[in-house]
Amino acid sequence: MQSLKLYNTIRLTQSGIRAFSVSSQNYENHKCKLLIVGGGAGGCAEAAKFTSKLGKNQVIVLEPNEKHYYQPLFTLIGGGMKKLEQSWRPMGSVLPSLAKWIKDAAAEFDPKNNTVITQNGDKIEYEYMIVAVGLVLHYEAIPGVLEALEEPNGPVCSNFSPKYVNRTFPAFKNFKEGNAIFTFPNSGIKCPGAPQKVMYIFDDYARKTKKRKNARPIYCTTLPNIFGVKHYADALWKVCEKRDLEVKLRTNLVRVDPHKRQAFFENMDDPNKKLTLDYELLHVTPPQSAPDCVRNCKELVNENGFVNVDKLTLQHVKFPNIFSIGDCSSTPNSKTAASIGTQSGILYKNLSAVMEGKAPVANYSGYASCPLVTSYWSCIMAEFDYNLKPYESFPIEGDRELLIYMMMKREFFPFLYWHFLLNGLWNGPGFFRKLMLQLGLKKA
């Protein structure tokens, strides 16, 4: 907790310096029809939709970062299939020109007074607000991890941050023999399939480079199953059995000793049961949460610190002029880029209705998709809803390891993201699913 406070202090200072260098005017007041807090996938998609509807300077986007990352590409970067520079574009190029971009971050929400205070001290008054701030990575929550991630050419890596993703493939290359450990933390995370995808890619790499017989891949997850949807979990268990991949359920990484190269775990059901593993490669998925500015506003969030919205309408349960999209919202779906596509269309319809004095008109099914990469040339296409039942869009069953799904992951989905989702033109695969049903290529 001490390190988290220090981290937030540093962030606050950096934001103030950056904002001051852009403008000599501090403590400005801004007013807008719609404030979008966050310039990630959900924020950009809604900005594109609502600037078309509301016109110039009616939409403010509050976003501090100068780069916008397509985060699903990080898995492929870690496996040596893509380059980091392919995963980002300048923030100004993905935000609509009709929106007003304030390059700052939220510091305080005051939903009763329709106001947000920025880290630079500016005040933004809004009529309507969309909260789309994503999740924060807490590497500092696991002692030893940050030190390990700073070791040059070290064996500890993480695909979840652009700062560390380029450590993964060199760690693959440097691996000779021993334990290769991959972790899933005791928190909600973005893309719940990502922690095990890197294991499958490593396994394939080790086989191709004749290292596999001396490797012991181990997936340590805090979850009670390998995947939350049984239909796809069954397929993944078969992959692990076929390829001799070890899975330890309800096992939480609590500390790393980078000098002894040891990882320390606790059993989630019996904290007295400890496990210490030596590692030659350790891929860490950090605990994650909504940013402090969101969690500190108790009127805005639920007991878990996520923006408290109705899971069907995406409208806040207390403040009808507030909506939320993506990872920071309380919707119990998997937090993936694919879910944002479907959410963006639902949110646009419902907020538009509220702006016209009507009740929300559309319901979100909980649709999420997770392309589960199982090798350099195969992928399982998991698609499911709130009920954790398959909700597939394609004529071929998603629980099969297929090249076509991997090619979609590598080439088609990035194109769809940059050119359609961020421009407000992609509302998920619902229309495609209906077309497949009408053509008789899928069963209802």
GROMACS .gro file of C-alpha atoms in nm:
model
  444
    1MET     CA    1   0.000   0.000   0.000
    2GLN     CA    2   0.292   0.234   0.078
    3SER     CA    3   0.438   0.176  -0.270
    4LEU     CA    4   0.097   0.231  -0.430
    5LYS     CA    5   0.068   0.573  -0.258
    6LEU     CA    6   0.417   0.667  -0.376
    7TYR     CA    7   0.330   0.554  -0.728
    8ASN     CA    8   0.017   0.772  -0.733
    9THR     CA    9   0.215   1.074  -0.603
   10ILE     CA   10   0.468   1.036  -0.884
   11ARG     CA   11   0.189   1.003  -1.141
   12LEU     CA   12   0.020   1.316  -1.009
   13THR     CA   13   0.344   1.514  -1.032
   14GLN     CA   14   0.418   1.392  -1.384
   15SER     CA   15   0.067   1.479  -1.502
   16GLY     CA   16   0.093   1.831  -1.363
   17ILE     CA   17   0.426   1.891  -1.535
   18ARG     CA   18   0.298   1.755  -1.865
   19ALA     CA   19  -0.020   1.964  -1.859
   20PHE     CA   20   0.173   2.279  -1.763
   21SER     CA   21   0.411   2.232  -2.055
   22VAL     CA   22   0.119   2.221  -2.297
   23SER     CA   23  -0.063   2.524  -2.161
   24SER     CA   24   0.039   2.815  -1.938
   25GLN     CA   25  -0.315   2.840  -1.803
   26ASN     CA   26  -0.393   2.631  -1.498
   27TYR     CA   27  -0.722   2.573  -1.317
   28GLU     CA   28  -0.941   2.625  -1.621
   29ASN     CA   29  -1.315   2.562  -1.626
   30HIS     CA   30  -1.469   2.359  -1.906
   31LYS     CA   31  -1.831   2.278  -1.988
   32CYS     CA   32  -1.966   2.020  -2.229
   33LYS     CA   33  -2.269   1.821  -2.325
   34LEU     CA   34  -2.081   1.490  -2.290
   35LEU     CA   35  -1.763   1.415  -2.100
   36ILE     CA   36  -1.581   1.093  -2.184
   37VAL     CA   37  -1.322   1.004  -1.922
   38GLY     CA   38  -1.066   0.780  -2.087
   39GLY     CA   39  -0.933   0.745  -2.440
   40GLY     CA   40  -0.906   0.368  -2.463
   41ALA     CA   41  -1.111   0.149  -2.696
   42GLY     CA   42  -1.447   0.231  -2.535
   43GLY     CA   43  -1.376   0.601  -2.498
   44CYS     CA   44  -1.264   0.641  -2.859
   45ALA     CA   45  -1.559   0.443  -2.996
   46GLU     CA   46  -1.812   0.652  -2.804
   47ALA     CA   47  -1.634   0.977  -2.890
   48ALA     CA   48  -1.662   0.892  -3.258
   49LYS     CA   49  -2.031   0.806  -3.228
   50PHE     CA   50  -2.134   1.106  -3.021
   51THR     CA   51  -1.932   1.373  -3.202
   52SER     CA   52  -2.121   1.270  -3.516
   53LYS     CA   53  -2.445   1.312  -3.323
   54LEU     CA   54  -2.372   1.623  -3.115
   55GLY     CA   55  -2.130   1.822  -3.329
   56LYS     CA   56  -1.804   2.008  -3.269
   57ASN     CA   57  -1.678   2.073  -2.913
   58GLN     CA   58  -1.988   1.920  -2.753
   59VAL     CA   59  -1.779   1.619  -2.649
   60ILE     CA   60  -1.473   1.642  -2.426
   61VAL     CA   61  -1.235   1.346  -2.399
   62LEU     CA   62  -1.020   1.350  -2.085
   63GLU     CA   63  -0.713   1.134  -2.150
   64PRO     CA   64  -0.352   1.187  -2.034
   65ASN     CA   65  -0.167   0.946  -2.261
   66GLU     CA   66  -0.011   1.042  -2.591
   67LYS     CA   67  -0.017   0.686  -2.725
   68HIS     CA   68  -0.318   0.462  -2.784
   69TYR     CA   69  -0.234   0.091  -2.768
   70TYR     CA   70  -0.416  -0.200  -2.926
   71GLN     CA   71  -0.353  -0.421  -2.625
   72PRO     CA   72  -0.466  -0.757  -2.771
   73LEU     CA   73  -0.152  -0.743  -2.986
   74PHE     CA   74   0.068  -0.772  -2.676
   75THR     CA   75   0.024  -1.152  -2.672
   76LEU     CA   76   0.166  -1.171  -3.024
   77ILE     CA   77   0.446  -0.925  -2.945
   78GLY     CA   78   0.547  -1.142  -2.649
   79GLY     CA   79   0.562  -1.442  -2.880
   80GLY     CA   80   0.780  -1.263  -3.134
   81MET     CA   81   0.503  -1.247  -3.397
   82LYS     CA   82   0.452  -0.869  -3.397
   83LYS     CA   83   0.652  -0.557  -3.308
   84LEU     CA   84   0.563  -0.313  -3.029
   85GLU     CA   85   0.548  -0.023  -3.276
   86GLN     CA   86   0.266  -0.205  -3.457
   87SER     CA   87   0.050  -0.188  -3.143
   88TRP     CA   88   0.012   0.189  -3.102
   89ARG     CA   89  -0.083   0.511  -3.274
   90PRO     CA   90  -0.071   0.873  -3.155
   91MET     CA   91  -0.372   0.949  -2.936
   92GLY     CA   92  -0.456   1.255  -3.143
   93SER     CA   93  -0.490   1.040  -3.454
   94VAL     CA   94  -0.752   0.805  -3.305
   95LEU     CA   95  -0.969   1.069  -3.137
   96PRO     CA   96  -1.230   1.237  -3.359
   97SER     CA   97  -1.140   1.588  -3.474
   98LEU     CA   98  -1.480   1.719  -3.361
   99ALA     CA   99  -1.403   1.627  -2.999
  100LYS     CA  100  -1.208   1.845  -2.757
  101TRP     CA  101  -0.915   1.652  -2.613
  102ILE     CA  102  -0.793   1.757  -2.268
  103LYS     CA  103  -0.456   1.588  -2.217
  104ASP     CA  104  -0.495   1.531  -1.845
  105ALA     CA  105  -0.632   1.266  -1.610
  106ALA     CA  106  -0.926   1.264  -1.372
  107ALA     CA  107  -0.837   1.321  -1.007
  108GLU     CA  108  -1.180   1.352  -0.846
  109PHE     CA  109  -1.537   1.273  -0.947
  110ASP     CA  110  -1.832   1.470  -0.807
  111PRO     CA  111  -2.135   1.302  -0.966
  112LYS     CA  112  -2.386   1.496  -0.754
  113ASN     CA  113  -2.266   1.820  -0.911
  114ASN     CA  114  -2.188   1.677  -1.256
  115THR     CA  115  -1.824   1.774  -1.219
  116VAL     CA  116  -1.480   1.618  -1.262
  117ILE     CA  117  -1.159   1.774  -1.129
  118THR     CA  118  -0.845   1.689  -1.327
  119GLN     CA  119  -0.500   1.617  -1.189
  120ASN     CA  120  -0.391   1.958  -1.316
  121GLY     CA  121  -0.668   2.123  -1.113
  122ASP     CA  122  -0.905   2.203  -1.398
  123LYS     CA  123  -1.281   2.170  -1.350
  124ILE     CA  124  -1.503   2.004  -1.611
  125GLU     CA  125  -1.881   2.038  -1.589
  126TYR     CA  126  -2.090   1.797  -1.793
  127GLU     CA  127  -2.451   1.715  -1.868
  128TYR     CA  128  -2.371   1.350  -1.936
  129MET     CA  129  -2.064   1.139  -1.867
  130ILE     CA  130  -1.915   0.812  -1.988
  131VAL     CA  131  -1.650   0.659  -1.762
  132ALA     CA  132  -1.404   0.454  -1.966
  133VAL     CA  133  -1.080   0.468  -1.768
  134GLY     CA  134  -0.984   0.100  -1.794
  135LEU     CA  135  -0.774  -0.080  -1.535
  136VAL     CA  136  -0.449  -0.004  -1.354
  137LEU     CA  137  -0.171  -0.265  -1.331
  138HIS     CA  138  -0.033  -0.324  -0.980
  139TYR     CA  139   0.301  -0.497  -1.024
  140GLU     CA  140   0.408  -0.339  -0.695
  141ALA     CA  141   0.146  -0.547  -0.511
  142ILE     CA  142   0.365  -0.858  -0.544
  143PRO     CA  143   0.697  -0.804  -0.361
  144GLY     CA  144   0.999  -0.865  -0.579
  145VAL     CA  145   0.824  -0.840  -0.915
  146LEU     CA  146   0.924  -0.484  -1.004
  147GLU     CA  147   1.286  -0.554  -0.913
  148ALA     CA  148   1.278  -0.868  -1.126
  149LEU     CA  149   1.127  -0.681  -1.421
  150GLU     CA  150   1.411  -0.427  -1.411
  151GLU     CA  151   1.684  -0.692  -1.440
  152PRO     CA  152   1.845  -0.658  -1.786
  153ASN     CA  153   1.777  -0.966  -2.000
  154GLY     CA  154   1.619  -1.131  -1.696
  155PRO     CA  155   1.384  -1.431  -1.697
  156VAL     CA  156   1.083  -1.244  -1.553
  157CYS     CA  157   0.848  -1.089  -1.807
  158SER     CA  158   0.491  -0.967  -1.856
  159ASN     CA  159   0.279  -0.918  -2.166
  160PHE     CA  160   0.038  -0.683  -1.987
  161SER     CA  161   0.239  -0.363  -2.010
  162PRO     CA  162   0.403  -0.195  -2.310
  163LYS     CA  163   0.693  -0.125  -2.075
  164TYR     CA  164   0.763  -0.495  -2.023
  165VAL     CA  165   0.616  -0.685  -2.318
  166ASN     CA  166   0.944  -0.678  -2.508
  167ARG     CA  167   1.104  -0.884  -2.230
  168THR     CA  168   0.897  -1.193  -2.310
  169PHE     CA  169   1.042  -1.317  -2.637
  170PRO     CA  170   1.405  -1.268  -2.523
  171ALA     CA  171   1.313  -1.470  -2.212
  172PHE     CA  172   1.191  -1.746  -2.445
  173LYS     CA  173   1.520  -1.734  -2.634
  174ASN     CA  174   1.735  -1.734  -2.320
  175PHE     CA  175   1.548  -2.027  -2.163
  176LYS     CA  176   1.754  -2.345  -2.146
  177GLU     CA  177   1.592  -2.581  -1.897
  178GLY     CA  178   1.378  -2.584  -1.585
  179ASN     CA  179   1.043  -2.441  -1.477
  180ALA     CA  180   0.859  -2.195  -1.700
  181ILE     CA  181   0.584  -2.048  -1.481
  182PHE     CA  182   0.282  -1.844  -1.591
  183THR     CA  183   0.052  -1.678  -1.335
  184PHE     CA  184  -0.304  -1.550  -1.300
  185PRO     CA  185  -0.354  -1.310  -1.002
  186ASN     CA  186  -0.617  -1.283  -0.732
  187SER     CA  187  -0.811  -1.002  -0.900
  188GLY     CA  188  -1.021  -0.929  -1.203
  189ILE     CA  189  -0.802  -0.867  -1.508
  190LYS     CA  190  -0.826  -0.753  -1.867
  191CYS     CA  191  -0.843  -1.045  -2.110
  192PRO     CA  192  -0.864  -1.341  -1.869
  193GLY     CA  193  -0.730  -1.577  -2.136
  194ALA     CA  194  -0.403  -1.390  -2.183
  195PRO     CA  195  -0.211  -1.545  -1.888
  196GLN     CA  196  -0.239  -1.893  -2.037
  197LYS     CA  197  -0.199  -1.792  -2.403
  198VAL     CA  198   0.164  -1.706  -2.337
  199MET     CA  199   0.219  -2.056  -2.195
  200TYR     CA  200   0.087  -2.220  -2.511
  201ILE     CA  201   0.305  -1.998  -2.727
  202PHE     CA  202   0.610  -2.074  -2.512
  203ASP     CA  203   0.538  -2.447  -2.535
  204ASP     CA  204   0.519  -2.425  -2.914
  205TYR     CA  205   0.839  -2.219  -2.927
  206ALA     CA  206   1.020  -2.467  -2.701
  207ARG     CA  207   0.917  -2.756  -2.926
  208LYS     CA  208   1.033  -2.576  -3.240
  209THR     CA  209   1.371  -2.495  -3.081
  210LYS     CA  210   1.428  -2.844  -2.934
  211LYS     CA  211   1.406  -2.717  -2.574
  212ARG     CA  212   1.076  -2.874  -2.475
  213LYS     CA  213   1.211  -3.199  -2.326
  214ASN     CA  214   1.401  -2.996  -2.066
  215ALA     CA  215   1.115  -2.757  -1.991
  216ARG     CA  216   0.839  -2.783  -1.731
  217PRO     CA  217   0.563  -2.533  -1.820
  218ILE     CA  218   0.336  -2.460  -1.521
  219TYR     CA  219   0.021  -2.247  -1.521
  220CYS     CA  220  -0.059  -2.118  -1.171
  221THR     CA  221  -0.405  -1.963  -1.154
  222THR     CA  222  -0.614  -1.840  -0.864
  223LEU     CA  223  -0.929  -1.953  -1.044
  224PRO     CA  224  -1.109  -2.283  -0.971
  225ASN     CA  225  -1.096  -2.385  -1.339
  226ILE     CA  226  -0.867  -2.327  -1.632
  227PHE     CA  227  -1.129  -2.106  -1.798
  228GLY     CA  228  -1.461  -1.962  -1.682
  229VAL     CA  229  -1.673  -2.114  -1.960
  230LYS     CA  230  -1.694  -2.493  -1.933
  231HIS     CA  231  -1.737  -2.548  -2.306
  232TYR     CA  232  -1.397  -2.395  -2.377
  233ALA     CA  233  -1.238  -2.512  -2.052
  234ASP     CA  234  -1.297  -2.870  -2.165
  235ALA     CA  235  -1.110  -2.797  -2.488
  236LEU     CA  236  -0.823  -2.627  -2.303
  237TRP     CA  237  -0.784  -2.917  -2.059
  238LYS     CA  238  -0.740  -3.144  -2.361
  239VAL     CA  239  -0.471  -2.912  -2.499
  240CYS     CA  240  -0.286  -2.922  -2.167
  241GLU     CA  241  -0.315  -3.299  -2.139
  242LYS     CA  242  -0.198  -3.358  -2.496
  243ARG     CA  243   0.103  -3.128  -2.457
  244ASP     CA  244   0.193  -3.218  -2.098
  245LEU     CA  245   0.126  -2.871  -1.956
  246GLU     CA  246   0.089  -2.857  -1.578
  247VAL     CA  247  -0.199  -2.656  -1.428
  248LYS     CA  248  -0.220  -2.559  -1.061
  249LEU     CA  249  -0.562  -2.421  -0.967
  250ARG     CA  250  -0.634  -2.186  -0.674
  251THR     CA  251  -0.264  -2.098  -0.656
  252ASN     CA  252  -0.168  -1.734  -0.601
  253LEU     CA  253   0.174  -1.575  -0.659
  254VAL     CA  254   0.257  -1.371  -0.346
  255ARG     CA  255   0.630  -1.299  -0.374
  256VAL     CA  256   0.927  -1.328  -0.607
  257ASP     CA  257   1.294  -1.355  -0.513
  258PRO     CA  258   1.480  -1.243  -0.827
  259HIS     CA  259   1.821  -1.325  -0.674
  260LYS     CA  260   1.741  -1.688  -0.597
  261ARG     CA  261   1.499  -1.705  -0.892
  262GLN     CA  262   1.221  -1.842  -0.679
  263ALA     CA  263   0.846  -1.778  -0.689
  264PHE     CA  264   0.635  -1.813  -0.375
  265PHE     CA  265   0.268  -1.914  -0.385
  266GLU     CA  266  -0.024  -1.957  -0.146
  267ASN     CA  267  -0.320  -2.187  -0.182
  268MET     CA  268  -0.640  -1.980  -0.213
  269ASP     CA  269  -0.845  -2.232  -0.014
  270ASP     CA  270  -0.584  -2.294   0.256
  271PRO     CA  271  -0.341  -2.000   0.306
  272ASN     CA  272  -0.126  -2.222   0.528
  273LYS     CA  273  -0.039  -2.434   0.225
  274LYS     CA  274   0.268  -2.274   0.069
  275LEU     CA  275   0.450  -2.359  -0.251
  276THR     CA  276   0.796  -2.247  -0.360
  277LEU     CA  277   0.907  -2.300  -0.719
  278ASP     CA  278   1.240  -2.229  -0.883
  279TYR     CA  279   1.200  -2.062  -1.219
  280GLU     CA  280   1.400  -2.021  -1.537
  281LEU     CA  281   1.117  -1.821  -1.689
  282LEU     CA  282   0.837  -1.642  -1.504
  283HIS     CA  283   0.554  -1.460  -1.679
  284VAL     CA  284   0.366  -1.244  -1.427
  285THR     CA  285   0.011  -1.122  -1.471
  286PRO     CA  286  -0.023  -0.834  -1.220
  287PRO     CA  287  -0.326  -0.771  -0.997
  288GLN     CA  288  -0.548  -0.505  -1.152
  289SER     CA  289  -0.810  -0.255  -1.041
  290ALA     CA  290  -0.995   0.054  -1.152
  291PRO     CA  291  -0.789   0.373  -1.099
  292ASP     CA  292  -0.792   0.538  -0.757
  293CYS     CA  293  -0.988   0.838  -0.888
  294VAL     CA  294  -1.276   0.600  -0.956
  295ARG     CA  295  -1.242   0.378  -0.651
  296ASN     CA  296  -1.222   0.679  -0.417
  297CYS     CA  297  -1.564   0.805  -0.527
  298LYS     CA  298  -1.782   0.572  -0.323
  299GLU     CA  299  -2.104   0.702  -0.480
  300LEU     CA  300  -1.975   0.600  -0.821
  301VAL     CA  301  -1.855   0.245  -0.755
  302ASN     CA  302  -1.975  -0.087  -0.616
  303GLU     CA  303  -1.814  -0.276  -0.329
  304ASN     CA  304  -1.541  -0.405  -0.562
  305GLY     CA  305  -1.440  -0.059  -0.681
  306PHE     CA  306  -1.592  -0.073  -1.031
  307VAL     CA  307  -1.833   0.183  -1.178
  308ASN     CA  308  -2.172   0.064  -1.059
  309VAL     CA  309  -2.386   0.023  -1.369
  310ASP     CA  310  -2.686  -0.185  -1.465
  311LYS     CA  311  -2.537  -0.485  -1.644
  312LEU     CA  312  -2.799  -0.471  -1.920
  313THR     CA  313  -2.824  -0.099  -1.997
  314LEU     CA  314  -2.472   0.015  -1.886
  315GLN     CA  315  -2.642   0.308  -1.709
  316HIS     CA  316  -2.529   0.400  -1.358
  317VAL     CA  317  -2.763   0.261  -1.093
  318LYS     CA  318  -2.782   0.594  -0.906
  319PHE     CA  319  -2.696   0.869  -1.156
  320PRO     CA  320  -2.898   0.830  -1.478
  321ASN     CA  321  -2.677   1.073  -1.671
  322ILE     CA  322  -2.368   0.855  -1.618
  323PHE     CA  323  -2.275   0.546  -1.819
  324SER     CA  324  -1.966   0.327  -1.822
  325ILE     CA  325  -1.800   0.101  -2.076
  326GLY     CA  326  -1.513  -0.144  -2.077
  327ASP     CA  327  -1.283  -0.273  -1.806
  328CYS     CA  328  -1.368  -0.021  -1.532
  329SER     CA  329  -1.742  -0.097  -1.534
  330SER     CA  330  -1.909  -0.343  -1.298
  331THR     CA  331  -2.060  -0.557  -1.575
  332PRO     CA  332  -1.972  -0.921  -1.495
  333ASN     CA  333  -1.856  -1.009  -1.846
  334SER     CA  334  -1.496  -1.090  -1.939
  335LYS     CA  335  -1.302  -0.770  -1.988
  336THR     CA  336  -1.195  -0.795  -2.353
  337ALA     CA  337  -1.171  -0.562  -2.653
  338ALA     CA  338  -1.438  -0.770  -2.825
  339SER     CA  339  -1.689  -0.699  -2.548
  340ILE     CA  340  -1.637  -0.325  -2.596
  341GLY     CA  341  -1.756  -0.350  -2.956
  342THR     CA  342  -2.095  -0.484  -2.851
  343GLN     CA  343  -2.115  -0.255  -2.547
  344SER     CA  344  -2.045   0.053  -2.758
  345GLY     CA  345  -2.358   0.006  -2.967
  346ILE     CA  346  -2.575  -0.064  -2.662
  347LEU     CA  347  -2.441   0.238  -2.474
  348TYR     CA  348  -2.488   0.469  -2.771
  349LYS     CA  349  -2.853   0.368  -2.810
  350ASN     CA  350  -2.927   0.399  -2.440
  351LEU     CA  351  -2.749   0.729  -2.376
  352SER     CA  352  -2.906   0.876  -2.689
  353ALA     CA  353  -3.247   0.777  -2.553
  354VAL     CA  354  -3.169   0.932  -2.214
  355MET     CA  355  -3.060   1.255  -2.384
  356GLU     CA  356  -3.404   1.264  -2.546
  357GLY     CA  357  -3.578   1.216  -2.211
  358LYS     CA  358  -3.657   0.849  -2.269
  359ALA     CA  359  -3.569   0.528  -2.089
  360PRO     CA  360  -3.285   0.304  -2.212
  361VAL     CA  361  -3.394   0.095  -2.509
  362ALA     CA  362  -3.128  -0.177  -2.551
  363ASN     CA  363  -2.986  -0.459  -2.339
  364TYR     CA  364  -2.632  -0.595  -2.336
  365SER     CA  365  -2.615  -0.975  -2.349
  366GLY     CA  366  -2.274  -0.991  -2.183
  367TYR     CA  367  -2.114  -1.093  -2.512
  368ALA     CA  368  -1.739  -1.133  -2.489
  369SER     CA  369  -1.486  -1.303  -2.708
  370CYS     CA  370  -1.142  -1.434  -2.623
  371PRO     CA  371  -0.925  -1.569  -2.905
  372LEU     CA  372  -0.729  -1.830  -2.709
  373VAL     CA  373  -0.400  -1.863  -2.896
  374THR     CA  374  -0.274  -2.220  -2.851
  375SER     CA  375   0.032  -2.210  -3.080
  376TYR     CA  376   0.193  -1.994  -3.346
  377TRP     CA  377  -0.062  -2.122  -3.597
  378SER     CA  378  -0.372  -2.221  -3.399
  379CYS     CA  379  -0.638  -2.055  -3.189
  380ILE     CA  380  -0.961  -2.142  -3.008
  381MET     CA  381  -1.230  -1.876  -3.060
  382ALA     CA  382  -1.418  -1.848  -2.730
  383GLU     CA  383  -1.740  -1.645  -2.756
  384PHE     CA  384  -1.990  -1.640  -2.471
  385ASP     CA  385  -2.250  -1.438  -2.281
  386TYR     CA  386  -2.345  -1.352  -1.923
  387ASN     CA  387  -2.466  -1.708  -1.869
  388LEU     CA  388  -2.119  -1.840  -1.960
  389LYS     CA  389  -2.272  -2.025  -2.252
  390PRO     CA  390  -2.123  -2.028  -2.603
  391TYR     CA  391  -2.253  -1.738  -2.813
  392GLU     CA  392  -2.064  -1.801  -3.132
  393SER     CA  393  -2.061  -1.598  -3.453
  394PHE     CA  394  -1.887  -1.826  -3.700
  395PRO     CA  395  -1.999  -2.141  -3.882
  396ILE     CA  396  -1.706  -2.346  -3.744
  397GLU     CA  397  -1.717  -2.447  -3.378
  398GLY     CA  398  -1.509  -2.214  -3.163
  399ASP     CA  399  -1.367  -2.485  -2.936
  400ARG     CA  400  -1.146  -2.623  -3.214
  401GLU     CA  401  -0.782  -2.523  -3.260
  402LEU     CA  402  -0.782  -2.368  -3.606
  403LEU     CA  403  -0.546  -2.176  -3.831
  404ILE     CA  404  -0.829  -1.953  -3.960
  405TYR     CA  405  -0.897  -1.824  -3.609
  406MET     CA  406  -0.528  -1.752  -3.559
  407MET     CA  407  -0.515  -1.555  -3.884
  408MET     CA  408  -0.815  -1.352  -3.770
  409LYS     CA  409  -0.637  -1.281  -3.441
  410ARG     CA  410  -0.314  -1.181  -3.615
  411GLU     CA  411  -0.442  -0.982  -3.913
  412PHE     CA  412  -0.818  -0.921  -3.927
  413PHE     CA  413  -0.896  -0.813  -3.571
  414PRO     CA  414  -0.627  -0.538  -3.563
  415PHE     CA  415  -0.766  -0.400  -3.890
  416LEU     CA  416  -1.120  -0.413  -3.750
  417TYR     CA  417  -1.006  -0.232  -3.436
  418TRP     CA  418  -0.818   0.057  -3.596
  419HIS     CA  419  -1.054   0.122  -3.886
  420PHE     CA  420  -1.398   0.033  -3.751
  421LEU     CA  421  -1.421   0.007  -3.371
  422LEU     CA  422  -1.230   0.327  -3.294
  423ASN     CA  423  -1.427   0.512  -3.561
  424GLY     CA  424  -1.758   0.411  -3.404
  425LEU     CA  425  -1.846   0.180  -3.693
  426TRP     CA  426  -1.832  -0.158  -3.517
  427ASN     CA  427  -2.103  -0.270  -3.276
  428GLY     CA  428  -1.997  -0.631  -3.241
  429PRO     CA  429  -2.064  -0.940  -3.454
  430GLY     CA  430  -2.439  -0.958  -3.389
  431PHE     CA  431  -2.534  -0.884  -3.751
  432PHE     CA  432  -2.290  -1.149  -3.875
  433ARG     CA  433  -2.432  -1.405  -3.632
  434LYS     CA  434  -2.784  -1.332  -3.760
  435LEU     CA  435  -2.666  -1.368  -4.119
  436MET     CA  436  -2.511  -1.708  -4.044
  437LEU     CA  437  -2.841  -1.820  -3.890
  438GLN     CA  438  -3.043  -1.698  -4.187
  439LEU     CA  439  -2.811  -1.878  -4.428
  440GLY     CA  440  -2.841  -2.196  -4.224
  441LEU     CA  441  -2.469  -2.200  -4.147
  442LYS     CA  442  -2.529  -2.192  -3.772
  443LYS     CA  443  -2.784  -2.341  -3.537
  444ALA     CA  444  -2.983  -2.113  -3.307
   0.00000   0.00000   0.00000
